[in-house]
Amino acid sequence: MGKLARKIGIIGAGMSKFGRHFPLKRNPDLWVDAWLDAVKRVDNGIEPKDVDACYVGNYSSDLFNHQGHLGPQMANLVGLSPKP
């Protein structure tokens, strides 16, 4: 495997609860839950201005929720826009 062009650091990650027990939650609700979980896990807290980039993992939102290209939408919900 090749080397990255520059060093990076992952300081936090979050995940929302999902599945049959949460049928009323929509993608934006799940994203905000994951963001709050990630913020909670960072030792000294984190503010949107401290985030350089955001990566959204998703499977078939366009098929099930008729909403594709979630990254910009989700970043906007928690104040990360405009970020890559």
PDB file of N, CA and C in Angstrom:
ATOM      1  N   MET A   1       0.841  -1.175   0.000  1.00  0.00           N
ATOM      2  CA  MET A   1       0.000   0.000   0.000  1.00  0.00           C
ATOM      3  C   MET A   1       0.881   1.231   0.000  1.00  0.00           C
ATOM      4  N   GLY A   2       0.512   2.235  -0.765  1.00  0.00           N
ATOM      5  CA  GLY A   2       1.278   3.470  -0.843  1.00  0.00           C
ATOM      6  C   GLY A   2       1.110   4.346   0.382  1.00  0.00           C
ATOM      7  N   LYS A   3       1.941   5.372   0.453  1.00  0.00           N
ATOM      8  CA  LYS A   3       1.868   6.319   1.563  1.00  0.00           C
ATOM      9  C   LYS A   3       0.917   7.458   1.226  1.00  0.00           C
ATOM     10  N   LEU A   4       0.308   8.014   2.255  1.00  0.00           N
ATOM     11  CA  LEU A   4      -0.537   9.191   2.078  1.00  0.00           C
ATOM     12  C   LEU A   4       0.331  10.398   1.762  1.00  0.00           C
ATOM     13  N   ALA A   5      -0.216  11.336   1.034  1.00  0.00           N
ATOM     14  CA  ALA A   5       0.519  12.545   0.681  1.00  0.00           C
ATOM     15  C   ALA A   5       0.831  13.392   1.912  1.00  0.00           C
ATOM     16  N   ARG A   6      -0.032  13.325   2.912  1.00  0.00           N
ATOM     17  CA  ARG A   6       0.209  14.063   4.159  1.00  0.00           C
ATOM     18  C   ARG A   6      -0.396  13.269   5.303  1.00  0.00           C
ATOM     19  N   LYS A   7       0.059  13.557   6.490  1.00  0.00           N
ATOM     20  CA  LYS A   7      -0.445  12.844   7.658  1.00  0.00           C
ATOM     21  C   LYS A   7      -1.827  13.364   8.034  1.00  0.00           C
ATOM     22  N   ILE A   8      -2.651  12.466   8.542  1.00  0.00           N
ATOM     23  CA  ILE A   8      -3.983  12.843   8.996  1.00  0.00           C
ATOM     24  C   ILE A   8      -4.187  12.326  10.414  1.00  0.00           C
ATOM     25  N   GLY A   9      -5.203  12.821  11.054  1.00  0.00           N
ATOM     26  CA  GLY A   9      -5.551  12.332  12.379  1.00  0.00           C
ATOM     27  C   GLY A   9      -7.059  12.187  12.494  1.00  0.00           C
ATOM     28  N   ILE A  10      -7.495  11.065  12.999  1.00  0.00           N
ATOM     29  CA  ILE A  10      -8.917  10.855  13.264  1.00  0.00           C
ATOM     30  C   ILE A  10      -9.081  10.969  14.766  1.00  0.00           C
ATOM     31  N   ILE A  11      -9.783  11.997  15.204  1.00  0.00           N
ATOM     32  CA  ILE A  11      -9.880  12.241  16.643  1.00  0.00           C
ATOM     33  C   ILE A  11     -11.202  11.787  17.232  1.00  0.00           C
ATOM     34  N   GLY A  12     -12.122  11.397  16.401  1.00  0.00           N
ATOM     35  CA  GLY A  12     -13.397  10.943  16.933  1.00  0.00           C
ATOM     36  C   GLY A  12     -14.262  10.347  15.847  1.00  0.00           C
ATOM     37  N   ALA A  13     -15.154   9.493  16.257  1.00  0.00           N
ATOM     38  CA  ALA A  13     -16.129   8.894  15.351  1.00  0.00           C
ATOM     39  C   ALA A  13     -17.385   8.628  16.157  1.00  0.00           C
ATOM     40  N   GLY A  14     -18.496   8.642  15.503  1.00  0.00           N
ATOM     41  CA  GLY A  14     -19.749   8.401  16.201  1.00  0.00           C
ATOM     42  C   GLY A  14     -20.663   7.533  15.368  1.00  0.00           C
ATOM     43  N   MET A  15     -21.629   6.927  16.037  1.00  0.00           N
ATOM     44  CA  MET A  15     -22.590   6.080  15.349  1.00  0.00           C
ATOM     45  C   MET A  15     -23.951   6.278  16.002  1.00  0.00           C
ATOM     46  N   SER A  16     -24.978   6.269  15.193  1.00  0.00           N
ATOM     47  CA  SER A  16     -26.336   6.390  15.719  1.00  0.00           C
ATOM     48  C   SER A  16     -26.910   5.000  15.946  1.00  0.00           C
ATOM     49  N   LYS A  17     -27.909   4.932  16.792  1.00  0.00           N
ATOM     50  CA  LYS A  17     -28.655   3.684  16.935  1.00  0.00           C
ATOM     51  C   LYS A  17     -29.550   3.577  15.708  1.00  0.00           C
ATOM     52  N   PHE A  18     -29.761   2.367  15.244  1.00  0.00           N
ATOM     53  CA  PHE A  18     -30.573   2.175  14.047  1.00  0.00           C
ATOM     54  C   PHE A  18     -31.207   0.800  14.096  1.00  0.00           C
ATOM     55  N   GLY A  19     -32.080   0.524  13.169  1.00  0.00           N
ATOM     56  CA  GLY A  19     -32.721  -0.777  13.084  1.00  0.00           C
ATOM     57  C   GLY A  19     -34.208  -0.690  13.345  1.00  0.00           C
ATOM     58  N   ARG A  20     -34.807  -1.827  13.575  1.00  0.00           N
ATOM     59  CA  ARG A  20     -36.266  -1.887  13.704  1.00  0.00           C
ATOM     60  C   ARG A  20     -36.788  -1.140  14.916  1.00  0.00           C
ATOM     61  N   HIS A  21     -35.948  -0.882  15.902  1.00  0.00           N
ATOM     62  CA  HIS A  21     -36.390  -0.170  17.097  1.00  0.00           C
ATOM     63  C   HIS A  21     -36.443   1.339  16.883  1.00  0.00           C
ATOM     64  N   PHE A  22     -35.989   1.802  15.753  1.00  0.00           N
ATOM     65  CA  PHE A  22     -35.958   3.231  15.466  1.00  0.00           C
ATOM     66  C   PHE A  22     -36.607   3.523  14.108  1.00  0.00           C
ATOM     67  N   PRO A  23     -37.825   3.037  13.889  1.00  0.00           N
ATOM     68  CA  PRO A  23     -38.423   3.190  12.555  1.00  0.00           C
ATOM     69  C   PRO A  23     -38.826   4.619  12.202  1.00  0.00           C
ATOM     70  N   LEU A  24     -38.973   5.474  13.186  1.00  0.00           N
ATOM     71  CA  LEU A  24     -39.440   6.830  12.911  1.00  0.00           C
ATOM     72  C   LEU A  24     -38.308   7.813  12.650  1.00  0.00           C
ATOM     73  N   LYS A  25     -37.078   7.363  12.802  1.00  0.00           N
ATOM     74  CA  LYS A  25     -35.944   8.262  12.570  1.00  0.00           C
ATOM     75  C   LYS A  25     -35.609   8.296  11.086  1.00  0.00           C
ATOM     76  N   ARG A  26     -35.361   9.504  10.596  1.00  0.00           N
ATOM     77  CA  ARG A  26     -34.966   9.705   9.212  1.00  0.00           C
ATOM     78  C   ARG A  26     -33.457   9.916   9.160  1.00  0.00           C
ATOM     79  N   ASN A  27     -32.902   9.941   7.952  1.00  0.00           N
ATOM     80  CA  ASN A  27     -31.455  10.122   7.809  1.00  0.00           C
ATOM     81  C   ASN A  27     -30.923  11.329   8.569  1.00  0.00           C
ATOM     82  N   PRO A  28     -31.551  12.501   8.462  1.00  0.00           N
ATOM     83  CA  PRO A  28     -31.019  13.652   9.210  1.00  0.00           C
ATOM     84  C   PRO A  28     -30.994  13.417  10.721  1.00  0.00           C
ATOM     85  N   ASP A  29     -32.002  12.735  11.245  1.00  0.00           N
ATOM     86  CA  ASP A  29     -32.034  12.438  12.679  1.00  0.00           C
ATOM     87  C   ASP A  29     -30.876  11.522  13.070  1.00  0.00           C
ATOM     88  N   LEU A  30     -30.639  10.495  12.256  1.00  0.00           N
ATOM     89  CA  LEU A  30     -29.560   9.549  12.539  1.00  0.00           C
ATOM     90  C   LEU A  30     -28.200  10.231  12.448  1.00  0.00           C
ATOM     91  N   TRP A  31     -28.036  11.139  11.473  1.00  0.00           N
ATOM     92  CA  TRP A  31     -26.768  11.846  11.330  1.00  0.00           C
ATOM     93  C   TRP A  31     -26.486  12.714  12.545  1.00  0.00           C
ATOM     94  N   VAL A  32     -27.476  13.464  12.991  1.00  0.00           N
ATOM     95  CA  VAL A  32     -27.281  14.328  14.158  1.00  0.00           C
ATOM     96  C   VAL A  32     -26.943  13.474  15.377  1.00  0.00           C
ATOM     97  N   ASP A  33     -27.596  12.323  15.531  1.00  0.00           N
ATOM     98  CA  ASP A  33     -27.269  11.411  16.637  1.00  0.00           C
ATOM     99  C   ASP A  33     -25.809  10.963  16.553  1.00  0.00           C
ATOM    100  N   ALA A  34     -25.343  10.624  15.346  1.00  0.00           N
ATOM    101  CA  ALA A  34     -23.953  10.189  15.171  1.00  0.00           C
ATOM    102  C   ALA A  34     -22.985  11.329  15.463  1.00  0.00           C
ATOM    103  N   TRP A  35     -23.313  12.545  15.033  1.00  0.00           N
ATOM    104  CA  TRP A  35     -22.464  13.715  15.310  1.00  0.00           C
ATOM    105  C   TRP A  35     -22.353  13.938  16.813  1.00  0.00           C
ATOM    106  N   LEU A  36     -23.477  13.915  17.513  1.00  0.00           N
ATOM    107  CA  LEU A  36     -23.463  14.132  18.965  1.00  0.00           C
ATOM    108  C   LEU A  36     -22.669  13.038  19.671  1.00  0.00           C
ATOM    109  N   ASP A  37     -22.755  11.804  19.170  1.00  0.00           N
ATOM    110  CA  ASP A  37     -21.985  10.703  19.740  1.00  0.00           C
ATOM    111  C   ASP A  37     -20.491  10.929  19.527  1.00  0.00           C
ATOM    112  N   ALA A  38     -20.102  11.391  18.345  1.00  0.00           N
ATOM    113  CA  ALA A  38     -18.685  11.662  18.063  1.00  0.00           C
ATOM    114  C   ALA A  38     -18.162  12.786  18.940  1.00  0.00           C
ATOM    115  N   VAL A  39     -18.929  13.849  19.078  1.00  0.00           N
ATOM    116  CA  VAL A  39     -18.513  14.991  19.898  1.00  0.00           C
ATOM    117  C   VAL A  39     -18.328  14.559  21.349  1.00  0.00           C
ATOM    118  N   LYS A  40     -19.204  13.700  21.827  1.00  0.00           N
ATOM    119  CA  LYS A  40     -19.138  13.212  23.204  1.00  0.00           C
ATOM    120  C   LYS A  40     -17.870  12.391  23.450  1.00  0.00           C
ATOM    121  N   ARG A  41     -17.370  11.719  22.422  1.00  0.00           N
ATOM    122  CA  ARG A  41     -16.215  10.830  22.579  1.00  0.00           C
ATOM    123  C   ARG A  41     -14.866  11.548  22.534  1.00  0.00           C
ATOM    124  N   VAL A  42     -14.833  12.770  22.068  1.00  0.00           N
ATOM    125  CA  VAL A  42     -13.582  13.529  22.012  1.00  0.00           C
ATOM    126  C   VAL A  42     -13.281  14.051  23.412  1.00  0.00           C
ATOM    127  N   ASP A  43     -12.037  13.857  23.874  1.00  0.00           N
ATOM    128  CA  ASP A  43     -11.661  14.166  25.260  1.00  0.00           C
ATOM    129  C   ASP A  43     -12.078  15.545  25.748  1.00  0.00           C
ATOM    130  N   ASN A  44     -11.715  16.581  25.042  1.00  0.00           N
ATOM    131  CA  ASN A  44     -11.994  17.944  25.493  1.00  0.00           C
ATOM    132  C   ASN A  44     -13.102  18.612  24.694  1.00  0.00           C
ATOM    133  N   GLY A  45     -13.937  17.837  24.059  1.00  0.00           N
ATOM    134  CA  GLY A  45     -15.002  18.404  23.245  1.00  0.00           C
ATOM    135  C   GLY A  45     -14.477  18.876  21.901  1.00  0.00           C
ATOM    136  N   ILE A  46     -15.374  19.225  21.031  1.00  0.00           N
ATOM    137  CA  ILE A  46     -14.995  19.683  19.697  1.00  0.00           C
ATOM    138  C   ILE A  46     -16.082  20.622  19.179  1.00  0.00           C
ATOM    139  N   GLU A  47     -15.674  21.587  18.416  1.00  0.00           N
ATOM    140  CA  GLU A  47     -16.584  22.546  17.799  1.00  0.00           C
ATOM    141  C   GLU A  47     -16.518  22.355  16.281  1.00  0.00           C
ATOM    142  N   PRO A  48     -17.583  22.694  15.566  1.00  0.00           N
ATOM    143  CA  PRO A  48     -17.547  22.557  14.105  1.00  0.00           C
ATOM    144  C   PRO A  48     -16.345  23.246  13.457  1.00  0.00           C
ATOM    145  N   LYS A  49     -15.884  24.372  14.009  1.00  0.00           N
ATOM    146  CA  LYS A  49     -14.737  25.083  13.424  1.00  0.00           C
ATOM    147  C   LYS A  49     -13.450  24.269  13.522  1.00  0.00           C
ATOM    148  N   ASP A  50     -13.398  23.283  14.425  1.00  0.00           N
ATOM    149  CA  ASP A  50     -12.213  22.452  14.607  1.00  0.00           C
ATOM    150  C   ASP A  50     -12.131  21.311  13.594  1.00  0.00           C
ATOM    151  N   VAL A  51     -13.181  21.082  12.838  1.00  0.00           N
ATOM    152  CA  VAL A  51     -13.246  19.962  11.901  1.00  0.00           C
ATOM    153  C   VAL A  51     -12.796  20.427  10.522  1.00  0.00           C
ATOM    154  N   ASP A  52     -11.805  19.738   9.957  1.00  0.00           N
ATOM    155  CA  ASP A  52     -11.293  20.083   8.629  1.00  0.00           C
ATOM    156  C   ASP A  52     -12.068  19.401   7.507  1.00  0.00           C
ATOM    157  N   ALA A  53     -12.574  18.202   7.759  1.00  0.00           N
ATOM    158  CA  ALA A  53     -13.303  17.462   6.735  1.00  0.00           C
ATOM    159  C   ALA A  53     -14.246  16.481   7.417  1.00  0.00           C
ATOM    160  N   CYS A  54     -15.244  16.068   6.687  1.00  0.00           N
ATOM    161  CA  CYS A  54     -16.252  15.166   7.222  1.00  0.00           C
ATOM    162  C   CYS A  54     -16.531  14.079   6.189  1.00  0.00           C
ATOM    163  N   TYR A  55     -16.580  12.839   6.608  1.00  0.00           N
ATOM    164  CA  TYR A  55     -16.848  11.726   5.708  1.00  0.00           C
ATOM    165  C   TYR A  55     -18.100  11.009   6.180  1.00  0.00           C
ATOM    166  N   VAL A  56     -19.073  10.892   5.298  1.00  0.00           N
ATOM    167  CA  VAL A  56     -20.355  10.275   5.628  1.00  0.00           C
ATOM    168  C   VAL A  56     -20.427   8.914   4.958  1.00  0.00           C
ATOM    169  N   GLY A  57     -20.604   7.866   5.756  1.00  0.00           N
ATOM    170  CA  GLY A  57     -20.792   6.523   5.225  1.00  0.00           C
ATOM    171  C   GLY A  57     -22.283   6.229   5.126  1.00  0.00           C
ATOM    172  N   ASN A  58     -22.711   5.668   4.019  1.00  0.00           N
ATOM    173  CA  ASN A  58     -24.132   5.433   3.811  1.00  0.00           C
ATOM    174  C   ASN A  58     -24.324   4.285   2.842  1.00  0.00           C
ATOM    175  N   TYR A  59     -25.383   3.548   3.039  1.00  0.00           N
ATOM    176  CA  TYR A  59     -25.719   2.466   2.118  1.00  0.00           C
ATOM    177  C   TYR A  59     -27.146   2.659   1.600  1.00  0.00           C
ATOM    178  N   SER A  60     -27.287   2.951   0.360  1.00  0.00           N
ATOM    179  CA  SER A  60     -28.554   2.978  -0.372  1.00  0.00           C
ATOM    180  C   SER A  60     -29.589   3.982   0.106  1.00  0.00           C
ATOM    181  N   SER A  61     -29.155   5.114   0.619  1.00  0.00           N
ATOM    182  CA  SER A  61     -30.116   6.142   1.004  1.00  0.00           C
ATOM    183  C   SER A  61     -30.933   6.596  -0.199  1.00  0.00           C
ATOM    184  N   ASP A  62     -30.280   6.657  -1.350  1.00  0.00           N
ATOM    185  CA  ASP A  62     -31.001   7.086  -2.552  1.00  0.00           C
ATOM    186  C   ASP A  62     -32.110   6.105  -2.911  1.00  0.00           C
ATOM    187  N   LEU A  63     -31.903   4.830  -2.631  1.00  0.00           N
ATOM    188  CA  LEU A  63     -32.908   3.820  -2.938  1.00  0.00           C
ATOM    189  C   LEU A  63     -34.045   3.827  -1.913  1.00  0.00           C
ATOM    190  N   PHE A  64     -33.686   3.844  -0.630  1.00  0.00           N
ATOM    191  CA  PHE A  64     -34.701   3.717   0.414  1.00  0.00           C
ATOM    192  C   PHE A  64     -35.356   5.038   0.805  1.00  0.00           C
ATOM    193  N   ASN A  65     -34.623   6.133   0.736  1.00  0.00           N
ATOM    194  CA  ASN A  65     -35.146   7.430   1.176  1.00  0.00           C
ATOM    195  C   ASN A  65     -35.227   8.454   0.058  1.00  0.00           C
ATOM    196  N   HIS A  66     -34.868   8.052  -1.149  1.00  0.00           N
ATOM    197  CA  HIS A  66     -34.893   8.955  -2.303  1.00  0.00           C
ATOM    198  C   HIS A  66     -34.074  10.218  -2.042  1.00  0.00           C
ATOM    199  N   GLN A  67     -32.950  10.039  -1.371  1.00  0.00           N
ATOM    200  CA  GLN A  67     -32.063  11.165  -1.073  1.00  0.00           C
ATOM    201  C   GLN A  67     -30.630  10.701  -1.250  1.00  0.00           C
ATOM    202  N   GLY A  68     -29.977  11.184  -2.283  1.00  0.00           N
ATOM    203  CA  GLY A  68     -28.585  10.852  -2.509  1.00  0.00           C
ATOM    204  C   GLY A  68     -27.687  12.016  -2.148  1.00  0.00           C
ATOM    205  N   HIS A  69     -26.397  11.813  -2.273  1.00  0.00           N
ATOM    206  CA  HIS A  69     -25.396  12.859  -2.020  1.00  0.00           C
ATOM    207  C   HIS A  69     -25.604  13.499  -0.643  1.00  0.00           C
ATOM    208  N   LEU A  70     -25.513  12.668   0.378  1.00  0.00           N
ATOM    209  CA  LEU A  70     -25.843  13.100   1.740  1.00  0.00           C
ATOM    210  C   LEU A  70     -24.790  13.963   2.413  1.00  0.00           C
ATOM    211  N   GLY A  71     -23.545  13.860   2.013  1.00  0.00           N
ATOM    212  CA  GLY A  71     -22.473  14.579   2.701  1.00  0.00           C
ATOM    213  C   GLY A  71     -22.755  16.055   2.939  1.00  0.00           C
ATOM    214  N   PRO A  72     -23.028  16.830   1.885  1.00  0.00           N
ATOM    215  CA  PRO A  72     -23.287  18.256   2.089  1.00  0.00           C
ATOM    216  C   PRO A  72     -24.516  18.529   2.950  1.00  0.00           C
ATOM    217  N   GLN A  73     -25.562  17.747   2.749  1.00  0.00           N
ATOM    218  CA  GLN A  73     -26.778  17.944   3.540  1.00  0.00           C
ATOM    219  C   GLN A  73     -26.509  17.695   5.024  1.00  0.00           C
ATOM    220  N   MET A  74     -25.824  16.614   5.319  1.00  0.00           N
ATOM    221  CA  MET A  74     -25.561  16.264   6.709  1.00  0.00           C
ATOM    222  C   MET A  74     -24.587  17.249   7.361  1.00  0.00           C
ATOM    223  N   ALA A  75     -23.569  17.669   6.617  1.00  0.00           N
ATOM    224  CA  ALA A  75     -22.617  18.642   7.168  1.00  0.00           C
ATOM    225  C   ALA A  75     -23.316  19.953   7.505  1.00  0.00           C
ATOM    226  N   ASN A  76     -24.261  20.344   6.692  1.00  0.00           N
ATOM    227  CA  ASN A  76     -25.002  21.579   6.936  1.00  0.00           C
ATOM    228  C   ASN A  76     -25.831  21.491   8.219  1.00  0.00           C
ATOM    229  N   LEU A  77     -26.372  20.328   8.521  1.00  0.00           N
ATOM    230  CA  LEU A  77     -27.213  20.156   9.712  1.00  0.00           C
ATOM    231  C   LEU A  77     -26.490  20.479  11.017  1.00  0.00           C
ATOM    232  N   VAL A  78     -25.197  20.200  11.069  1.00  0.00           N
ATOM    233  CA  VAL A  78     -24.462  20.391  12.330  1.00  0.00           C
ATOM    234  C   VAL A  78     -23.454  21.534  12.255  1.00  0.00           C
ATOM    235  N   GLY A  79     -23.569  22.361  11.230  1.00  0.00           N
ATOM    236  CA  GLY A  79     -22.731  23.549  11.144  1.00  0.00           C
ATOM    237  C   GLY A  79     -21.348  23.336  10.573  1.00  0.00           C
ATOM    238  N   LEU A  80     -21.153  22.278   9.798  1.00  0.00           N
ATOM    239  CA  LEU A  80     -19.840  22.007   9.206  1.00  0.00           C
ATOM    240  C   LEU A  80     -19.679  22.615   7.817  1.00  0.00           C
ATOM    241  N   SER A  81     -20.710  23.129   7.231  1.00  0.00           N
ATOM    242  CA  SER A  81     -20.620  23.704   5.879  1.00  0.00           C
ATOM    243  C   SER A  81     -19.953  25.064   5.941  1.00  0.00           C
ATOM    244  N   PRO A  82     -19.146  25.438   4.990  1.00  0.00           N
ATOM    245  CA  PRO A  82     -18.686  24.619   3.869  1.00  0.00           C
ATOM    246  C   PRO A  82     -17.379  23.898   4.212  1.00  0.00           C
ATOM    247  N   LYS A  83     -17.404  22.620   4.267  1.00  0.00           N
ATOM    248  CA  LYS A  83     -16.218  21.779   4.496  1.00  0.00           C
ATOM    249  C   LYS A  83     -16.233  20.670   3.453  1.00  0.00           C
ATOM    250  N   PRO A  84     -15.067  20.159   3.107  1.00  0.00           N
ATOM    251  CA  PRO A  84     -15.046  19.039   2.148  1.00  0.00           C
ATOM    252  C   PRO A  84     -15.543  17.756   2.796  1.00  0.00           C
TER     253      PRO A  84
END
